[in-house]
Structure formats: C-alpha cells, structure tokens
PDB file of C-alpha atoms in Angstrom:
ATOM      1  CA  ASP A 140       2.635  18.294  -6.992  1.00 66.00           C
ATOM      2  CA  ALA A 141       0.604  15.948  -9.204  1.00 80.00           C
ATOM      3  CA  GLY A 142       1.344  12.882  -7.100  1.00 92.00           C
ATOM      4  CA  VAL A 143       2.142   9.449  -8.515  1.00 95.00           C
ATOM      5  CA  ILE A 144       0.459   9.110 -11.886  1.00 97.00           C
ATOM      6  CA  GLN A 145      -0.616   5.744 -13.252  1.00 97.00           C
ATOM      7  CA  SER A 146      -2.112   4.920 -16.607  1.00 97.00           C
ATOM      8  CA  PRO A 147      -4.439   3.587 -17.724  1.00 97.00           C
ATOM      9  CA  ARG A 148      -6.945   3.627 -14.847  1.00 96.00           C
ATOM     10  CA  HIS A 149      -8.777   0.646 -16.290  1.00 97.00           C
ATOM     11  CA  GLU A 150      -7.631  -1.986 -18.744  1.00 97.00           C
ATOM     12  CA  VAL A 151      -9.673  -4.845 -20.156  1.00 98.00           C
ATOM     13  CA  THR A 152      -7.832  -7.284 -22.358  1.00 97.00           C
ATOM     14  CA  GLU A 153      -8.180 -10.761 -23.742  1.00 97.00           C
ATOM     15  CA  MET A 154      -6.192 -13.679 -22.464  1.00 97.00           C
ATOM     16  CA  GLY A 155      -2.898 -13.989 -24.278  1.00 97.00           C
ATOM     17  CA  GLN A 156      -2.539 -10.316 -25.062  1.00 98.00           C
ATOM     18  CA  GLU A 157       0.323  -8.139 -23.871  1.00 98.00           C
ATOM     19  CA  VAL A 158      -0.508  -5.546 -21.219  1.00 98.00           C
ATOM     20  CA  THR A 159       1.632  -2.560 -20.271  1.00 98.00           C
ATOM     21  CA  LEU A 160       0.988  -0.512 -17.162  1.00 98.00           C
ATOM     22  CA  ARG A 161       2.679   2.847 -16.712  1.00 98.00           C
ATOM     23  CA  CYS A 162       3.802   4.901 -13.744  1.00 98.00           C
ATOM     24  CA  LYS A 163       5.256   8.360 -13.272  1.00 98.00           C
ATOM     25  CA  PRO A 164       6.666   8.836  -9.764  1.00 96.00           C
ATOM     26  CA  ILE A 165       6.769  12.104  -7.868  1.00 94.00           C
ATOM     27  CA  SER A 166       9.574  14.315  -9.067  1.00 93.00           C
ATOM     28  CA  GLY A 167      12.607  13.898  -6.825  1.00 90.00           C
ATOM     29  CA  HIS A 168      11.584  10.475  -5.540  1.00 91.00           C
ATOM     30  CA  ASN A 169      14.239   7.881  -6.299  1.00 90.00           C
ATOM     31  CA  SER A 170      12.531   4.702  -5.048  1.00 91.00           C
ATOM     32  CA  LEU A 171       9.652   3.180  -6.967  1.00 94.00           C
ATOM     33  CA  PHE A 172       7.512   0.183  -6.061  1.00 95.00           C
ATOM     34  CA  TRP A 173       4.961  -1.926  -7.916  1.00 97.00           C
ATOM     35  CA  TYR A 174       2.217  -3.626  -5.882  1.00 96.00           C
ATOM     36  CA  ARG A 175      -0.647  -5.915  -6.831  1.00 97.00           C
ATOM     37  CA  GLN A 176      -3.906  -6.008  -4.863  1.00 96.00           C
ATOM     38  CA  THR A 177      -6.335  -8.923  -4.961  1.00 95.00           C
ATOM     39  CA  MET A 178      -9.072 -10.041  -2.636  1.00 91.00           C
ATOM     40  CA  MET A 179      -7.326 -13.308  -1.912  1.00 91.00           C
ATOM     41  CA  ARG A 180      -3.758 -12.130  -1.397  1.00 92.00           C
ATOM     42  CA  GLY A 181      -4.151  -8.488  -0.409  1.00 93.00           C
ATOM     43  CA  LEU A 182      -1.359  -6.067  -1.294  1.00 94.00           C
ATOM     44  CA  GLU A 183       1.769  -7.780  -2.577  1.00 94.00           C
ATOM     45  CA  LEU A 184       5.050  -6.113  -3.428  1.00 93.00           C
ATOM     46  CA  LEU A 185       6.072  -7.209  -6.904  1.00 96.00           C
ATOM     47  CA  ILE A 186       9.301  -5.311  -7.538  1.00 95.00           C
ATOM     48  CA  TYR A 187      11.079  -2.147  -6.511  1.00 93.00           C
ATOM     49  CA  PHE A 188      13.694   0.145  -7.954  1.00 94.00           C
ATOM     50  CA  ASN A 189      16.230   2.467  -6.359  1.00 91.00           C
ATOM     51  CA  ASN A 190      17.765   5.087  -8.630  1.00 92.00           C
ATOM     52  CA  ASN A 191      16.235   3.312 -11.649  1.00 95.00           C
ATOM     53  CA  VAL A 192      17.917   0.004 -10.777  1.00 94.00           C
ATOM     54  CA  PRO A 193      15.772  -3.041  -9.938  1.00 94.00           C
ATOM     55  CA  ILE A 194      16.665  -4.121  -6.422  1.00 91.00           C
ATOM     56  CA  ASP A 195      14.299  -6.952  -5.597  1.00 90.00           C
ATOM     57  CA  ASP A 196      11.987  -8.684  -8.037  1.00 92.00           C
ATOM     58  CA  SER A 197      11.307 -11.712  -5.865  1.00 90.00           C
ATOM     59  CA  GLY A 198       7.631 -10.788  -5.731  1.00 91.00           C
ATOM     60  CA  MET A 199       7.145 -11.023  -9.472  1.00 95.00           C
ATOM     61  CA  PRO A 200       4.884 -14.044  -9.822  1.00 90.00           C
ATOM     62  CA  GLU A 201       6.144 -15.465 -13.111  1.00 89.00           C
ATOM     63  CA  ASP A 202       8.414 -14.806 -16.040  1.00 93.00           C
ATOM     64  CA  ARG A 203       5.402 -13.394 -17.825  1.00 96.00           C
ATOM     65  CA  PHE A 204       5.832 -10.306 -15.662  1.00 97.00           C
ATOM     66  CA  SER A 205       8.585  -7.798 -16.329  1.00 97.00           C
ATOM     67  CA  ALA A 206       9.277  -4.236 -15.179  1.00 98.00           C
ATOM     68  CA  LYS A 207      11.549  -1.489 -16.361  1.00 97.00           C
ATOM     69  CA  MET A 208      12.547   1.950 -15.240  1.00 97.00           C
ATOM     70  CA  PRO A 209      14.379   3.606 -18.134  1.00 96.00           C
ATOM     71  CA  ASN A 210      14.646   6.946 -16.336  1.00 95.00           C
ATOM     72  CA  ALA A 211      13.793   8.622 -13.066  1.00 95.00           C
ATOM     73  CA  SER A 212      10.361   9.735 -14.213  1.00 95.00           C
ATOM     74  CA  PHE A 213       8.907   6.624 -15.817  1.00 96.00           C
ATOM     75  CA  SER A 214       8.373   2.948 -15.131  1.00 98.00           C
ATOM     76  CA  THR A 215       6.433   0.174 -16.830  1.00 98.00           C
ATOM     77  CA  LEU A 216       5.063  -3.165 -15.710  1.00 98.00           C
ATOM     78  CA  LYS A 217       4.426  -5.572 -18.559  1.00 98.00           C
ATOM     79  CA  ILE A 218       2.525  -8.832 -18.604  1.00 98.00           C
ATOM     80  CA  GLN A 219       3.021 -11.034 -21.647  1.00 97.00           C
ATOM     81  CA  PRO A 220       1.000 -13.133 -22.224  1.00 97.00           C
ATOM     82  CA  SER A 221      -1.775 -12.100 -19.855  1.00 97.00           C
ATOM     83  CA  GLU A 222      -4.012 -14.636 -18.093  1.00 97.00           C
ATOM     84  CA  PRO A 223      -7.341 -14.262 -16.265  1.00 97.00           C
ATOM     85  CA  ARG A 224      -5.620 -14.823 -12.904  1.00 96.00           C
ATOM     86  CA  ASP A 225      -3.635 -11.634 -13.488  1.00 97.00           C
ATOM     87  CA  SER A 226      -6.823  -9.645 -12.993  1.00 97.00           C
ATOM     88  CA  ALA A 227      -6.143  -7.288 -10.082  1.00 97.00           C
ATOM     89  CA  VAL A 228      -5.483  -3.682  -9.184  1.00 97.00           C
ATOM     90  CA  TYR A 229      -1.866  -2.716  -9.741  1.00 98.00           C
ATOM     91  CA  PHE A 230      -0.454   0.151  -7.717  1.00 97.00           C
ATOM     92  CA  CYS A 231       2.698   2.129  -8.147  1.00 97.00           C
ATOM     93  CA  ALA A 232       4.269   3.966  -5.190  1.00 94.00           C
ATOM     94  CA  SER A 233       7.283   6.175  -4.758  1.00 93.00           C
ATOM     95  CA  THR A 234       9.386   7.713  -2.019  1.00 89.00           C
ATOM     96  CA  LYS A 235      12.718   9.360  -1.544  1.00 85.00           C
ATOM     97  CA  THR A 236      15.320   7.123   0.036  1.00 77.00           C
ATOM     98  CA  GLY A 237      15.946   8.332   3.542  1.00 67.00           C
ATOM     99  CA  ALA A 238      12.832  10.493   3.464  1.00 62.00           C
ATOM    100  CA  PRO A 239       9.873   8.223   4.310  1.00 57.00           C
ATOM    101  CA  ARG A 240      10.220   9.565   7.832  1.00 60.00           C
ATOM    102  CA  ARG A 241       8.952  12.842   6.473  1.00 64.00           C
ATOM    103  CA  ASP A 242       7.083  11.893   3.311  1.00 68.00           C
ATOM    104  CA  GLY A 243       5.909   8.316   3.720  1.00 77.00           C
ATOM    105  CA  TYR A 244       5.296   6.307   0.606  1.00 87.00           C
ATOM    106  CA  THR A 245       2.940   7.923  -1.922  1.00 91.00           C
ATOM    107  CA  PHE A 246       0.652   5.667  -3.926  1.00 94.00           C
ATOM    108  CA  GLY A 247      -0.933   6.215  -7.295  1.00 95.00           C
ATOM    109  CA  SER A 248      -4.626   5.653  -7.949  1.00 94.00           C
ATOM    110  CA  GLY A 249      -3.960   2.235  -9.429  1.00 96.00           C
ATOM    111  CA  THR A 250      -4.734   0.408 -12.658  1.00 97.00           C
ATOM    112  CA  ARG A 251      -7.612  -2.036 -12.545  1.00 97.00           C
ATOM    113  CA  LEU A 252      -6.729  -4.870 -14.930  1.00 98.00           C
ATOM    114  CA  THR A 253      -9.321  -7.334 -16.144  1.00 98.00           C
ATOM    115  CA  VAL A 254      -8.204 -10.230 -18.329  1.00 98.00           C
ATOM    116  CA  VAL A 255     -11.075 -12.072 -20.000  1.00 97.00           C
TER     117      VAL A 255
ATOM    118  CA  ALA B 276      10.748 -12.150   7.393  1.00 76.00           C
ATOM    119  CA  GLN B 277       8.556  -9.223   8.244  1.00 85.00           C
ATOM    120  CA  SER B 278       4.794  -9.586   8.532  1.00 91.00           C
ATOM    121  CA  VAL B 279       1.703  -7.689   9.609  1.00 95.00           C
ATOM    122  CA  THR B 280      -1.453  -9.119  11.132  1.00 97.00           C
ATOM    123  CA  GLN B 281      -4.734  -7.287  11.239  1.00 97.00           C
ATOM    124  CA  PRO B 282      -6.949  -9.688  13.168  1.00 97.00           C
ATOM    125  CA  ASP B 283     -10.257  -8.020  12.355  1.00 96.00           C
ATOM    126  CA  ILE B 284     -11.461  -8.426   8.766  1.00 95.00           C
ATOM    127  CA  HIS B 285     -14.599  -6.350   9.376  1.00 96.00           C
ATOM    128  CA  ILE B 286     -15.540  -3.913  12.121  1.00 97.00           C
ATOM    129  CA  THR B 287     -18.895  -2.175  12.519  1.00 97.00           C
ATOM    130  CA  VAL B 288     -19.104   0.995  14.579  1.00 97.00           C
ATOM    131  CA  SER B 289     -21.924   3.425  15.179  1.00 97.00           C
ATOM    132  CA  GLU B 290     -21.416   6.971  14.012  1.00 97.00           C
ATOM    133  CA  GLY B 291     -20.011   9.055  16.863  1.00 97.00           C
ATOM    134  CA  ALA B 292     -18.594   6.052  18.691  1.00 98.00           C
ATOM    135  CA  SER B 293     -14.909   5.465  19.313  1.00 98.00           C
ATOM    136  CA  LEU B 294     -12.801   3.207  17.110  1.00 97.00           C
ATOM    137  CA  GLU B 295      -9.763   1.016  17.566  1.00 98.00           C
ATOM    138  CA  LEU B 296      -8.262  -1.045  14.751  1.00 98.00           C
ATOM    139  CA  ARG B 297      -5.674  -3.612  15.730  1.00 98.00           C
ATOM    140  CA  CYS B 298      -2.326  -4.229  14.102  1.00 98.00           C
ATOM    141  CA  ASN B 299       0.466  -6.582  15.141  1.00 97.00           C
ATOM    142  CA  TYR B 300       3.777  -6.737  13.337  1.00 94.00           C
ATOM    143  CA  SER B 301       6.849  -8.906  13.125  1.00 91.00           C
ATOM    144  CA  TYR B 302      10.104  -7.246  12.199  1.00 85.00           C
ATOM    145  CA  GLY B 303      13.710  -8.009  13.028  1.00 76.00           C
ATOM    146  CA  ALA B 304      14.871  -4.487  13.687  1.00 77.00           C
ATOM    147  CA  THR B 305      13.356  -1.158  14.602  1.00 77.00           C
ATOM    148  CA  PRO B 306      10.215  -0.994  12.491  1.00 84.00           C
ATOM    149  CA  TYR B 307       8.819   1.860  10.530  1.00 88.00           C
ATOM    150  CA  LEU B 308       5.030   1.580  10.843  1.00 92.00           C
ATOM    151  CA  PHE B 309       2.274   3.076   8.737  1.00 93.00           C
ATOM    152  CA  TRP B 310      -1.489   3.222   8.525  1.00 96.00           C
ATOM    153  CA  TYR B 311      -3.147   3.783   5.149  1.00 96.00           C
ATOM    154  CA  VAL B 312      -6.804   4.189   4.235  1.00 97.00           C
ATOM    155  CA  GLN B 313      -8.408   3.122   0.959  1.00 96.00           C
ATOM    156  CA  SER B 314     -11.842   4.241  -0.160  1.00 93.00           C
ATOM    157  CA  PRO B 315     -13.639   2.118  -2.778  1.00 87.00           C
ATOM    158  CA  GLY B 316     -11.994   2.400  -6.171  1.00 83.00           C
ATOM    159  CA  GLN B 317      -9.294   4.692  -4.845  1.00 87.00           C
ATOM    160  CA  GLY B 318      -5.607   4.495  -4.062  1.00 90.00           C
ATOM    161  CA  LEU B 319      -4.044   4.370  -0.619  1.00 94.00           C
ATOM    162  CA  GLN B 320      -3.837   7.517   1.446  1.00 94.00           C
ATOM    163  CA  LEU B 321      -1.338   7.817   4.282  1.00 93.00           C
ATOM    164  CA  LEU B 322      -3.000   8.440   7.650  1.00 96.00           C
ATOM    165  CA  LEU B 323       0.062   8.442   9.869  1.00 94.00           C
ATOM    166  CA  LYS B 324       3.491   6.935  10.374  1.00 91.00           C
ATOM    167  CA  TYR B 325       5.840   6.024  13.212  1.00 90.00           C
ATOM    168  CA  PHE B 326       9.610   5.977  13.075  1.00 85.00           C
ATOM    169  CA  SER B 327      10.904   6.791  16.533  1.00 81.00           C
ATOM    170  CA  GLY B 328      10.345   9.024  19.520  1.00 83.00           C
ATOM    171  CA  ASP B 329       6.933   9.619  21.000  1.00 87.00           C
ATOM    172  CA  THR B 330       5.012   6.363  20.802  1.00 91.00           C
ATOM    173  CA  LEU B 331       1.693   8.148  20.292  1.00 96.00           C
ATOM    174  CA  VAL B 332       1.494   9.616  16.822  1.00 95.00           C
ATOM    175  CA  GLN B 333      -1.128  11.911  15.409  1.00 96.00           C
ATOM    176  CA  GLY B 334      -2.350  11.698  11.855  1.00 95.00           C
ATOM    177  CA  ILE B 335      -4.827  13.239   9.509  1.00 95.00           C
ATOM    178  CA  LYS B 336      -8.619  13.142   9.868  1.00 95.00           C
ATOM    179  CA  GLY B 337      -8.411  12.931  13.667  1.00 97.00           C
ATOM    180  CA  PHE B 338      -6.692   9.537  13.772  1.00 98.00           C
ATOM    181  CA  GLU B 339      -3.925   8.539  16.155  1.00 98.00           C
ATOM    182  CA  ALA B 340      -1.916   5.383  16.727  1.00 98.00           C
ATOM    183  CA  GLU B 341       0.137   4.053  19.595  1.00 96.00           C
ATOM    184  CA  PHE B 342       3.312   2.023  19.158  1.00 95.00           C
ATOM    185  CA  LYS B 343       3.826  -0.627  21.836  1.00 94.00           C
ATOM    186  CA  ARG B 344       7.109  -2.429  21.349  1.00 92.00           C
ATOM    187  CA  SER B 345       6.435  -4.966  24.112  1.00 92.00           C
ATOM    188  CA  GLN B 346       3.261  -6.066  22.366  1.00 94.00           C
ATOM    189  CA  SER B 347       4.531  -5.589  18.795  1.00 94.00           C
ATOM    190  CA  SER B 348       1.415  -3.559  18.160  1.00 96.00           C
ATOM    191  CA  PHE B 349       0.499  -0.349  16.401  1.00 97.00           C
ATOM    192  CA  ASN B 350      -3.227   0.133  16.933  1.00 98.00           C
ATOM    193  CA  LEU B 351      -5.168   2.896  15.210  1.00 98.00           C
ATOM    194  CA  ARG B 352      -7.728   4.913  17.168  1.00 98.00           C
ATOM    195  CA  LYS B 353     -10.267   7.647  16.648  1.00 98.00           C
ATOM    196  CA  PRO B 354     -12.413   9.077  19.453  1.00 97.00           C
ATOM    197  CA  SER B 355     -15.519   9.687  17.336  1.00 97.00           C
ATOM    198  CA  VAL B 356     -16.080   8.242  13.867  1.00 97.00           C
ATOM    199  CA  HIS B 357     -17.934   9.896  11.025  1.00 96.00           C
ATOM    200  CA  TRP B 358     -19.828   8.193   8.211  1.00 96.00           C
ATOM    201  CA  SER B 359     -17.069   9.316   5.844  1.00 95.00           C
ATOM    202  CA  ASP B 360     -14.576   7.130   7.727  1.00 97.00           C
ATOM    203  CA  ALA B 361     -16.108   4.005   6.184  1.00 97.00           C
ATOM    204  CA  ALA B 362     -13.260   2.478   4.169  1.00 97.00           C
ATOM    205  CA  GLU B 363     -10.560  -0.190   4.162  1.00 97.00           C
ATOM    206  CA  TYR B 364      -7.669   0.393   6.564  1.00 98.00           C
ATOM    207  CA  PHE B 365      -4.224  -1.088   6.085  1.00 97.00           C
ATOM    208  CA  CYS B 366      -1.348  -1.344   8.523  1.00 97.00           C
ATOM    209  CA  ALA B 367       2.137  -1.674   7.030  1.00 94.00           C
ATOM    210  CA  VAL B 368       5.695  -2.205   8.224  1.00 91.00           C
ATOM    211  CA  GLY B 369       8.944  -1.304   6.531  1.00 84.00           C
ATOM    212  CA  GLY B 370      12.510  -0.368   7.154  1.00 67.00           C
ATOM    213  CA  GLY B 371      15.703   0.601   5.479  1.00 56.00           C
ATOM    214  CA  GLY B 372      14.867   4.262   5.333  1.00 54.00           C
ATOM    215  CA  GLY B 373      12.734   3.855   2.268  1.00 53.00           C
ATOM    216  CA  ALA B 374      15.164   1.766   0.298  1.00 62.00           C
ATOM    217  CA  ASP B 375      12.873  -1.219   0.416  1.00 73.00           C
ATOM    218  CA  GLY B 376       9.142  -1.709   0.231  1.00 83.00           C
ATOM    219  CA  LEU B 377       6.341  -1.992   2.730  1.00 88.00           C
ATOM    220  CA  THR B 378       4.690  -5.199   3.900  1.00 91.00           C
ATOM    221  CA  PHE B 379       0.954  -4.763   4.345  1.00 94.00           C
ATOM    222  CA  GLY B 380      -1.632  -6.478   6.483  1.00 96.00           C
ATOM    223  CA  LYS B 381      -4.754  -7.870   4.829  1.00 96.00           C
ATOM    224  CA  GLY B 382      -6.774  -4.851   5.879  1.00 97.00           C
ATOM    225  CA  THR B 383      -9.791  -4.121   8.071  1.00 97.00           C
ATOM    226  CA  HIS B 384     -13.064  -3.105   6.473  1.00 97.00           C
ATOM    227  CA  LEU B 385     -14.753  -0.428   8.577  1.00 98.00           C
ATOM    228  CA  ILE B 386     -18.523  -0.111   8.406  1.00 97.00           C
ATOM    229  CA  ILE B 387     -20.255   2.865   9.994  1.00 97.00           C
ATOM    230  CA  GLN B 388     -23.806   2.423  11.247  1.00 95.00           C
ATOM    231  CA  PRO B 389     -26.046   5.516  11.354  1.00 90.00           C
TER     232      PRO B 389
END
C-alpha cells in the first residue's frame, strides 16, 4: 500500500499564478479530505468528498479556491489566482466510510506552497 | 460545533521521564477521538484512536490515551519518553463513521531534554 500520495511536495509560485495540488487516495477509500496547515490557524478542513461528490466546502476560504474529484483515485485543489497569504502546507487525507474505526484517517506527506 | 483544545503549546520533558499531553473536546454526540504525531516536514501519523468500549486505548510507539467522558478529555500518555518522540502532537475529534472530517486542536510541541 503506497499510502496517500500528494504532488508536488514543494511548490513556489508568483502571486497571481494558478496553482494545482494533486492527491491520490488509498485504493478502496471513498472519502477524501483537503486540509490546510498554517502556524496561525493550525489544521483547517477545507473540503471533503464522499464517493467523488463534494459534501462540504464551507472551509474553502475564498472563491479563488476550487477542488475536484473526477474519479475515485484522483483529486485536485486549485488556487487561482494565488496570493502570498495562501502560503501553507496542504494535506490530503482519505478513509473508507464506516471504516475509520479500523483504519483511521490516512494523511499524505503534504504540499508546501510558497507564494511570493 | 465541535472543537478541540490542547492547552499546552509547548512541553519540555527529560528523556526517560513520563509524559502526559492534555486534550479536551466538545462534541454533540459520541465522539471519535484521535491522536496524531507530526515530525518536522512530515505528514501526520496516527498514534491511536478511540471509538467505544475500553476507555484506555493503546497505540503505537508505546503511547496510550484515556477517554474520560465526564471531563470531556482524551489525554495522551507515555511512561518513558525517548529523544525520537520530539515532535508536534495533535488531538482530533470526528464522527459520522468517517463520512465527515476531523477537527484538530492547535497541537502541542514536545521537546525532549537529554
């Protein structure tokens, strides 16, 4: 099991550019979560999907943020246009609905985004 | 709304000493509780979880946690810490059987003194 795979690990971009973060959940997991971690706000849930359908995006900070899950094995988080205050570590996590009792929630290694 | 409070931002412990990290939660129903550890530059690793049953749960790396409903607490303990335990520790609460996300505390930074 390769775990939750995120790419890229590091991203440096200029203000105003579009940024796309990618996530591949564990095979068989049908719930996927995007989190953002900053020193000031800690770990915040941005959006989550169940069976590829967005369930709650109330944590998405602005319309500049969007997320998709076109199939069970891939999700993207896009920021357009990016701003310096978007600099953070973005984590993806997955689990199987009804199975966190056994499996917990598995996190990827994160993408460290720096917007200059 | 659910919330998690970790009252200690930093804790310093001598190597070999015992450890207790505090966690208090607020949740409207039966909570699912988790402890994660994060080493610098790394993702979050699950230490242990509580869903029901025995209120003392055992995890990896010699950690344990005790669920106390009357105190809304889920404190993490280890009888003897090692230098490799230095990291950031996060308590989290969730529910819905995995259909919704976790709410995390702000974390406790553990420093190990030689």
